[in-house]
Structures are given as structure tokens and as C-alpha cells.
N, CA, C and O atoms as a GROMACS GRO file, in nm:
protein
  372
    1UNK      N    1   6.147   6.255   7.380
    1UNK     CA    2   6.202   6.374   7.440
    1UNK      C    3   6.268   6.334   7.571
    1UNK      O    4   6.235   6.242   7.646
    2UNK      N    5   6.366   6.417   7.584
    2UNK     CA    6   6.462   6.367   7.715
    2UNK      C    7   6.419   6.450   7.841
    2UNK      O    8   6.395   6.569   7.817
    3UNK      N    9   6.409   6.418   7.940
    3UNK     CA   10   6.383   6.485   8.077
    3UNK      C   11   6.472   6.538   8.139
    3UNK      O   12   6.560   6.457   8.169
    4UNK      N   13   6.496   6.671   8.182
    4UNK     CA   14   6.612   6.740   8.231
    4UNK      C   15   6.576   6.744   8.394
    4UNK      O   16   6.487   6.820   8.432
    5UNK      N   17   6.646   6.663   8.485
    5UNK     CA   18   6.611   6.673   8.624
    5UNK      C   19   6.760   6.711   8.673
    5UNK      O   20   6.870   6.661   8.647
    6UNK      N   21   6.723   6.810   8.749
    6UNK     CA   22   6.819   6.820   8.852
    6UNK      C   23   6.943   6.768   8.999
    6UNK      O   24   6.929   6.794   9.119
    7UNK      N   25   7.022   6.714   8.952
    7UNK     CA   26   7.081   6.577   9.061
    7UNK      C   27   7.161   6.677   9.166
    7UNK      O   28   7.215   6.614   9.257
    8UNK      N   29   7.180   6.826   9.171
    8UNK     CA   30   7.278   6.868   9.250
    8UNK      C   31   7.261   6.854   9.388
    8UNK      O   32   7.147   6.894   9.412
    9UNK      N   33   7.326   6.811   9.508
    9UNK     CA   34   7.293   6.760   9.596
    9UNK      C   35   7.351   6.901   9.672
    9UNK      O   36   7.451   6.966   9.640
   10UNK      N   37   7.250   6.930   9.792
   10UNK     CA   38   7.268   7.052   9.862
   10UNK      C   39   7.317   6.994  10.017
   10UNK      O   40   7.243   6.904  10.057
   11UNK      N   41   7.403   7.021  10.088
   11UNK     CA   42   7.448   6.957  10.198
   11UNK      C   43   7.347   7.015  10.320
   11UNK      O   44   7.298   7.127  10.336
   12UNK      N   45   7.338   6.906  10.391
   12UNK     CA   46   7.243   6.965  10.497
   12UNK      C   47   7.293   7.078  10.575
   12UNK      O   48   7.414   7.095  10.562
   13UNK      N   49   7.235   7.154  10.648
   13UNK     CA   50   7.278   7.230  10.760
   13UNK      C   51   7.286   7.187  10.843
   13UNK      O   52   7.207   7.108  10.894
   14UNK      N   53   7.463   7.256  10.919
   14UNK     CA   54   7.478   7.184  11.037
   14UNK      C   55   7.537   7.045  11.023
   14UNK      O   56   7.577   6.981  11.120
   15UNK      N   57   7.541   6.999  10.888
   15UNK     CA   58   7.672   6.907  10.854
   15UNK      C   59   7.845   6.927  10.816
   15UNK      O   60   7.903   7.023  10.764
   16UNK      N   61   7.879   6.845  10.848
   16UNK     CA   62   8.036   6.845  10.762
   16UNK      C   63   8.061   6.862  10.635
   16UNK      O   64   7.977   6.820  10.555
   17UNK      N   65   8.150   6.912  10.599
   17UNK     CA   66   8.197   6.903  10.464
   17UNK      C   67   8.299   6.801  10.398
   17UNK      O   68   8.386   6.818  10.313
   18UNK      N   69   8.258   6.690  10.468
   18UNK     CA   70   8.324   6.563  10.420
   18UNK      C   71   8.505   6.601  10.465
   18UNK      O   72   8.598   6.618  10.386
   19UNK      N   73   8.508   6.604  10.617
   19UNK     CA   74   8.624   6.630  10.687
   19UNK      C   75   8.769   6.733  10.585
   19UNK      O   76   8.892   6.728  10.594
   20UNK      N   77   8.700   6.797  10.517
   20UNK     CA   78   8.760   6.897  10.439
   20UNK      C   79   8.798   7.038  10.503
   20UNK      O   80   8.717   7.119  10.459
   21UNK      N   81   8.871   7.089  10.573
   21UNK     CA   82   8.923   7.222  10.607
   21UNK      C   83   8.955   7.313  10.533
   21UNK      O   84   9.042   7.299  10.446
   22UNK      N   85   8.883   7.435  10.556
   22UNK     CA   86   8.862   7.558  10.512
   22UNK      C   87   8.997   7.621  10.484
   22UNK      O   88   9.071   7.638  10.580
   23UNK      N   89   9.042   7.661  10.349
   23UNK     CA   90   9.178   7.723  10.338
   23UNK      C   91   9.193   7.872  10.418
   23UNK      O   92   9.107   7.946  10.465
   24UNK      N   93   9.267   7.879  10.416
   24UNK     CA   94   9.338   8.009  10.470
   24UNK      C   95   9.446   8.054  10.422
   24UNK      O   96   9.562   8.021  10.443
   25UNK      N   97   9.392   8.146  10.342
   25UNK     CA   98   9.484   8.214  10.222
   25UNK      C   99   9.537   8.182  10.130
   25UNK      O  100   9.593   8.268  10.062
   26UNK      N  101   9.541   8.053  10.093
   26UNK     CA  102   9.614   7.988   9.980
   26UNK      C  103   9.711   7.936   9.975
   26UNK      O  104   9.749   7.868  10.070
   27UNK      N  105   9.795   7.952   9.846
   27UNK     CA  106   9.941   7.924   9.811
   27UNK      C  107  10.029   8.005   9.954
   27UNK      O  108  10.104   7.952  10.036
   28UNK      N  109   9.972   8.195   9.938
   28UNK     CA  110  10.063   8.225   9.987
   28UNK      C  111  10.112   8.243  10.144
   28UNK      O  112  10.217   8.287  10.192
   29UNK      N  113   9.994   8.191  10.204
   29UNK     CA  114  10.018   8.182  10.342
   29UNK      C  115  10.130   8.075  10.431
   29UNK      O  116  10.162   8.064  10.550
   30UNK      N  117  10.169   8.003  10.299
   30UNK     CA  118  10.216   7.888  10.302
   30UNK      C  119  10.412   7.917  10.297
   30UNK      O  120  10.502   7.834  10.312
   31UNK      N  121  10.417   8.042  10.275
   31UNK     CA  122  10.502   8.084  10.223
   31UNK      C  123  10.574   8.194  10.362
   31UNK      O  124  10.494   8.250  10.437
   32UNK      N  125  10.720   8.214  10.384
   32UNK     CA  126  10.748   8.271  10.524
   32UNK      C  127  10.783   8.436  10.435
   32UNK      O  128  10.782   8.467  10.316
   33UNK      N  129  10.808   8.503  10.543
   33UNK     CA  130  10.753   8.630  10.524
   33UNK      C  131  10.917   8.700  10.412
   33UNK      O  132  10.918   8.793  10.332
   34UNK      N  133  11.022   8.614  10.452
   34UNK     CA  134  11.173   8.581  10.335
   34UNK      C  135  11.117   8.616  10.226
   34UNK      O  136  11.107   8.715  10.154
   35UNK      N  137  11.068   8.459  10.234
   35UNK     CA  138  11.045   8.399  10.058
   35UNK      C  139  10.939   8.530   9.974
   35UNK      O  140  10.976   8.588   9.872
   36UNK      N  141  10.825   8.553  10.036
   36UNK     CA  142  10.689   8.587   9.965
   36UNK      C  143  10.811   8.765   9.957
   36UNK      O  144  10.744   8.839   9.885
   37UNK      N  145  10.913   8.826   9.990
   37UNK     CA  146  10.946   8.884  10.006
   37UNK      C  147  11.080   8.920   9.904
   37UNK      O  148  11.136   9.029   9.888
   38UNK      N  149  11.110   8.785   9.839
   38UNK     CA  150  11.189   8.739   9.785
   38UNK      C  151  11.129   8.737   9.625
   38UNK      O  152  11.194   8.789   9.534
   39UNK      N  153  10.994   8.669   9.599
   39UNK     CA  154  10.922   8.632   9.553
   39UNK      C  155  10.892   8.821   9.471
   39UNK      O  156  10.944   8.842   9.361
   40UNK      N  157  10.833   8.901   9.521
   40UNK     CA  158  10.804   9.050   9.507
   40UNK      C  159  10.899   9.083   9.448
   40UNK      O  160  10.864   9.129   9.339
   41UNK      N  161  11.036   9.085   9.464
   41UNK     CA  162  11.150   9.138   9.396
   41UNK      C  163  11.182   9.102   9.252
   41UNK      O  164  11.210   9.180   9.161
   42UNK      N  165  11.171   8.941   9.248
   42UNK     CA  166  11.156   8.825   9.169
   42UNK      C  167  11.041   8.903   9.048
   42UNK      O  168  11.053   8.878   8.928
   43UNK      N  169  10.952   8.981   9.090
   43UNK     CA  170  10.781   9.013   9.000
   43UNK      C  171  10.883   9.149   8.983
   43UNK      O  172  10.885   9.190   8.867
   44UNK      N  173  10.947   9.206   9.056
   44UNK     CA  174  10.996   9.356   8.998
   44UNK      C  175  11.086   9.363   8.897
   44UNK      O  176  11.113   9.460   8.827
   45UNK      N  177  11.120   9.282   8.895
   45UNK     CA  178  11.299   9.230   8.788
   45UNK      C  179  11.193   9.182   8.705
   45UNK      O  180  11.153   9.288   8.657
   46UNK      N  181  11.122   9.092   8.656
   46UNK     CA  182  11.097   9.024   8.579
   46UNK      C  183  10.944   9.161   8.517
   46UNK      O  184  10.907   9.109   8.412
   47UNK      N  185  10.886   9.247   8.530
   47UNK     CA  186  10.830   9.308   8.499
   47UNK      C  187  10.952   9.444   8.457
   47UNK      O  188  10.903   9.514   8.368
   48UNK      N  189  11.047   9.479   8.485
   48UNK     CA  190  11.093   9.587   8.456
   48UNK      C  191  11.182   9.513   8.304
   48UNK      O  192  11.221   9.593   8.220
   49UNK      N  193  11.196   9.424   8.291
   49UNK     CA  194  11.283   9.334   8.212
   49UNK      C  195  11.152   9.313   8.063
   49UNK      O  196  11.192   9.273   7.954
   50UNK      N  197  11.022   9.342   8.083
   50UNK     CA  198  10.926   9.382   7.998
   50UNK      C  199  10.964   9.542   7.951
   50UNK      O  200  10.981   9.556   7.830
   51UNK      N  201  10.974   9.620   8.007
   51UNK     CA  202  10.986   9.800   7.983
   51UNK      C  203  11.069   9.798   7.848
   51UNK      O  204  11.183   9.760   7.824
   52UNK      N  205  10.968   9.856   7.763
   52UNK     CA  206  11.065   9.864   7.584
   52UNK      C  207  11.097  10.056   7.663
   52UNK      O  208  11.016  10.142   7.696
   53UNK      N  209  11.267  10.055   7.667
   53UNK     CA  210  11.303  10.155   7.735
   53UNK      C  211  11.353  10.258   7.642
   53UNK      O  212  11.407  10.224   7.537
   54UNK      N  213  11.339  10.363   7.668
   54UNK     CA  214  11.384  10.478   7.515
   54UNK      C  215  11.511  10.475   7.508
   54UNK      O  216  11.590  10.444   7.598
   55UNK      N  217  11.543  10.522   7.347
   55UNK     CA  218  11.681  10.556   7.317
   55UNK      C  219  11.755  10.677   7.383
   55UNK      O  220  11.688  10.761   7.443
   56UNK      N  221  11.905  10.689   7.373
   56UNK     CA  222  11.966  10.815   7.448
   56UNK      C  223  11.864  10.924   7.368
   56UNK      O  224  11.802  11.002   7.440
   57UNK      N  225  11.840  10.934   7.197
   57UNK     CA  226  11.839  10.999   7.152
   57UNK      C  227  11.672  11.053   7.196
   57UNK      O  228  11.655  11.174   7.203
   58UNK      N  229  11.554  10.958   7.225
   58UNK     CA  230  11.441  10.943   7.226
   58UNK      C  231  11.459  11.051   7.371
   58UNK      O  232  11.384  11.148   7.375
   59UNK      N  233  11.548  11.034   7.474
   59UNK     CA  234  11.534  11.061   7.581
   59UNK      C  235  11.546  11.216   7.590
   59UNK      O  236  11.483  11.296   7.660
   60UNK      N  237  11.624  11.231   7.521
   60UNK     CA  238  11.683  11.374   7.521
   60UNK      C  239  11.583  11.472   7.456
   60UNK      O  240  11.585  11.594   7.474
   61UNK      N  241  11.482  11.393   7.364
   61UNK     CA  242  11.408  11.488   7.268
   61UNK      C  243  11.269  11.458   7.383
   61UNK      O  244  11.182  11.544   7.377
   62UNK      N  245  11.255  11.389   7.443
   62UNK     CA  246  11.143  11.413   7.542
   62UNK      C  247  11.145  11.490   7.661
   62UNK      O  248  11.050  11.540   7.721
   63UNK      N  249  11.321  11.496   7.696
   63UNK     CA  250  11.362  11.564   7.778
   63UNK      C  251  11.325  11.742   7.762
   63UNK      O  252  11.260  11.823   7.826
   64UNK      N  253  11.419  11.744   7.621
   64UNK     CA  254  11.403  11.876   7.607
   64UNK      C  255  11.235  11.898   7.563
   64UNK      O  256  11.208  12.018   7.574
   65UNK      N  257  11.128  11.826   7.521
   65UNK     CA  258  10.947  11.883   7.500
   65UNK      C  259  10.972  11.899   7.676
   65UNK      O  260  10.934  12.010   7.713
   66UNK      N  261  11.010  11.838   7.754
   66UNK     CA  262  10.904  11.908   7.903
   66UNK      C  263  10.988  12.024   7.957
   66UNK      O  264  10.947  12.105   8.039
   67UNK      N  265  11.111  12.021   7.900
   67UNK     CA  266  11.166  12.166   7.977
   67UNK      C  267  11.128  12.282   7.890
   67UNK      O  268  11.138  12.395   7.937
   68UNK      N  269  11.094  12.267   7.789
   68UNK     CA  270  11.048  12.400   7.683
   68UNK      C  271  10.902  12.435   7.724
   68UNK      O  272  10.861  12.551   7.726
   69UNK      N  273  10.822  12.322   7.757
   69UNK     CA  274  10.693  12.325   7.794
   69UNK      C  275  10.646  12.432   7.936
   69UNK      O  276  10.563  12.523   7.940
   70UNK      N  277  10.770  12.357   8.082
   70UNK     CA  278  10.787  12.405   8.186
   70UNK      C  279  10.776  12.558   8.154
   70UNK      O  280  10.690  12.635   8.197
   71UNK      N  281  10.844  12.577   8.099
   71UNK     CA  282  10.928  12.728   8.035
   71UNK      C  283  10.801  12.785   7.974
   71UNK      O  284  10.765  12.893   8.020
   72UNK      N  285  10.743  12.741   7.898
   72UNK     CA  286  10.654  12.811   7.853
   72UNK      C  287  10.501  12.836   7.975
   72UNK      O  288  10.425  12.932   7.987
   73UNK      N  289  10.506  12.714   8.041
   73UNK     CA  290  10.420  12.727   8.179
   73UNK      C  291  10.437  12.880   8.252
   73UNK      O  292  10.372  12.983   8.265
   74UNK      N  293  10.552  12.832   8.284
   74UNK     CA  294  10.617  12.996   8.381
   74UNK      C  295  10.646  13.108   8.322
   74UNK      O  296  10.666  13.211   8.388
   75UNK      N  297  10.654  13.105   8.171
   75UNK     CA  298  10.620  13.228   8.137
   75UNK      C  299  10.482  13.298   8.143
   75UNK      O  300  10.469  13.419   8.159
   76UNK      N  301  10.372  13.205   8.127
   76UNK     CA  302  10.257  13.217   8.110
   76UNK      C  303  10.196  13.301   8.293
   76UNK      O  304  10.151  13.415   8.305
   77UNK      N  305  10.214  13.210   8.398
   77UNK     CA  306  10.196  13.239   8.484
   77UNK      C  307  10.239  13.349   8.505
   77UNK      O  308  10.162  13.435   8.548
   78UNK      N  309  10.384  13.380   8.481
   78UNK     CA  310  10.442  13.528   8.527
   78UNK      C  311  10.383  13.596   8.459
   78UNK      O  312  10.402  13.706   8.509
   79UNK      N  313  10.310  13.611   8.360
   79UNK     CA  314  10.221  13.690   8.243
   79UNK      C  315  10.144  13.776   8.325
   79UNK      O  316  10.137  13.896   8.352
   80UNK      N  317  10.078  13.649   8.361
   80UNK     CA  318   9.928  13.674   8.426
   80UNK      C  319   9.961  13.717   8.568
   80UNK      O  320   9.879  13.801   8.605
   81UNK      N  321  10.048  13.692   8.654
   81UNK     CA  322  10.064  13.736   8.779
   81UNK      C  323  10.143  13.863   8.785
   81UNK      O  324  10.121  13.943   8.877
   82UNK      N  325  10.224  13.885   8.703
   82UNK     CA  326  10.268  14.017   8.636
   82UNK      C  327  10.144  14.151   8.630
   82UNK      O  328  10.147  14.258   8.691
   83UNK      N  329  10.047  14.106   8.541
   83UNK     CA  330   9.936  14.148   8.461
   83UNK      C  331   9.809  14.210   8.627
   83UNK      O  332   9.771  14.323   8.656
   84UNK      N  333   9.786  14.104   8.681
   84UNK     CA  334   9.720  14.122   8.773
   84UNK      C  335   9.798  14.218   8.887
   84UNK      O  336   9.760  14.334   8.903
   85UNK      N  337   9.911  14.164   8.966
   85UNK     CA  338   9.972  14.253   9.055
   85UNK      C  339   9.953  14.429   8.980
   85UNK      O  340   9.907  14.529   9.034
   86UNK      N  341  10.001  14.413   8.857
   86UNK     CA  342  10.000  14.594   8.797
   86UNK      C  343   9.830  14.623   8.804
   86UNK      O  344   9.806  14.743   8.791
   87UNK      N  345   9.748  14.566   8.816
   87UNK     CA  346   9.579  14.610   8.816
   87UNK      C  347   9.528  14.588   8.915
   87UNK      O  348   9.406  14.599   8.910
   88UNK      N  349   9.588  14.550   9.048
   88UNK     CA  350   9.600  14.540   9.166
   88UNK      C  351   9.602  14.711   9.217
   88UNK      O  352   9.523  14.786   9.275
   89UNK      N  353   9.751  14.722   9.152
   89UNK     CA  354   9.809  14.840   9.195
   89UNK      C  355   9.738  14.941   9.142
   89UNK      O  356   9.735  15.054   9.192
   90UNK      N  357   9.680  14.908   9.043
   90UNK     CA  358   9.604  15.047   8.953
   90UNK      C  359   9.473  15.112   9.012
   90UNK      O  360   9.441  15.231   9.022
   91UNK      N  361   9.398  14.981   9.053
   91UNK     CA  362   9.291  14.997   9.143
   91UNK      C  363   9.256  15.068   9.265
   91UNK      O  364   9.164  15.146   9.294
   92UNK      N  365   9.374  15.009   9.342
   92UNK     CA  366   9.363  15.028   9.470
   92UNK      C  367   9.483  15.113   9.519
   92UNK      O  368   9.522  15.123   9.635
   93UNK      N  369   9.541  15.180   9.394
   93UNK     CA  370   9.630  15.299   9.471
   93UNK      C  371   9.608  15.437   9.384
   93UNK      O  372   9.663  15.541   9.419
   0.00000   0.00000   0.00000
């Protein structure tokens, strides 16, 4: 049977880290405020260039579901605000 011992070596406290300096921020700190700026635009083009974008025809038939919808919203509301103002008035005059 094989013996499983542990070799990970824990650094003392209050030692060095083998003259190794602590990053600070990475790649992009490395980068002037242009480029990383440049870089963002670069991620907007190349993500909008993914977008499967609708047809004229797709557009127009989604167009017209939210204006029929709208329409049917504000009829609804005027229903009811219609409905209430007259039982408003019925009540209290």
C-alpha cells in the first residue's frame, strides 16, 4: 500500500514571496485610458455584428402587435377611468 503524505510547503510569516510583486489589476491596467477605450468600442462592433437582426417584414408585424396592444391598453384604462369618474359622480353628487 502506498502512503499519501502531504509535501505542500506553507511560507513562513513575515517572509518574502520569492521577490515576486503583487499585480495590480492585470492586463488592463497596463493599458492607457485611449486604448482600453478603444478596446470597448472594438467589444461593441464585434458583439452587435452577433445580433441575428429582423426582417423589414418581421419588423413591421412586431411593430404593428405593440401598437394594437398599446391601443388596446388605453382603451382599457379609459374604460375603467371613464367607469369610476361616472361613480365618483354618482356617489358624491
Amino acid at each position: 500500500m502506498t502512503e499519501i503524505t502531504d509535501t505542500t510547503e506553507v511560507p513562513e510569516p513575515g517572509g518574502s514571496s520569492e521577490g515576486k510583486k503583487p499585480r495590480k489589476g492585470g492586463k488592463r491596467a497596463k493599458k492607457g485610458p485611449m486604448a482600453r477605450l478603444a478596446l470597448f468600442y472594438r467589444q461593441i462592433v464585434a458583439e452587435l455584428r452577433k445580433v441575428v437582426w429582423p426582417t423589414r417584414q418581421q419588423l413591421s408585424t412586431y411593430t404593428s402587435v405593440v401598437i394594437v396592444f398599446v391601443v388596446i391598453i388605453i382603451a382599457l384604462v379609459f374604460v375603467i377611468d371613464y367607469g369610476l369618474s361616472e361613480a365618483m359622480k354618482y356617489i358624491f353628487s
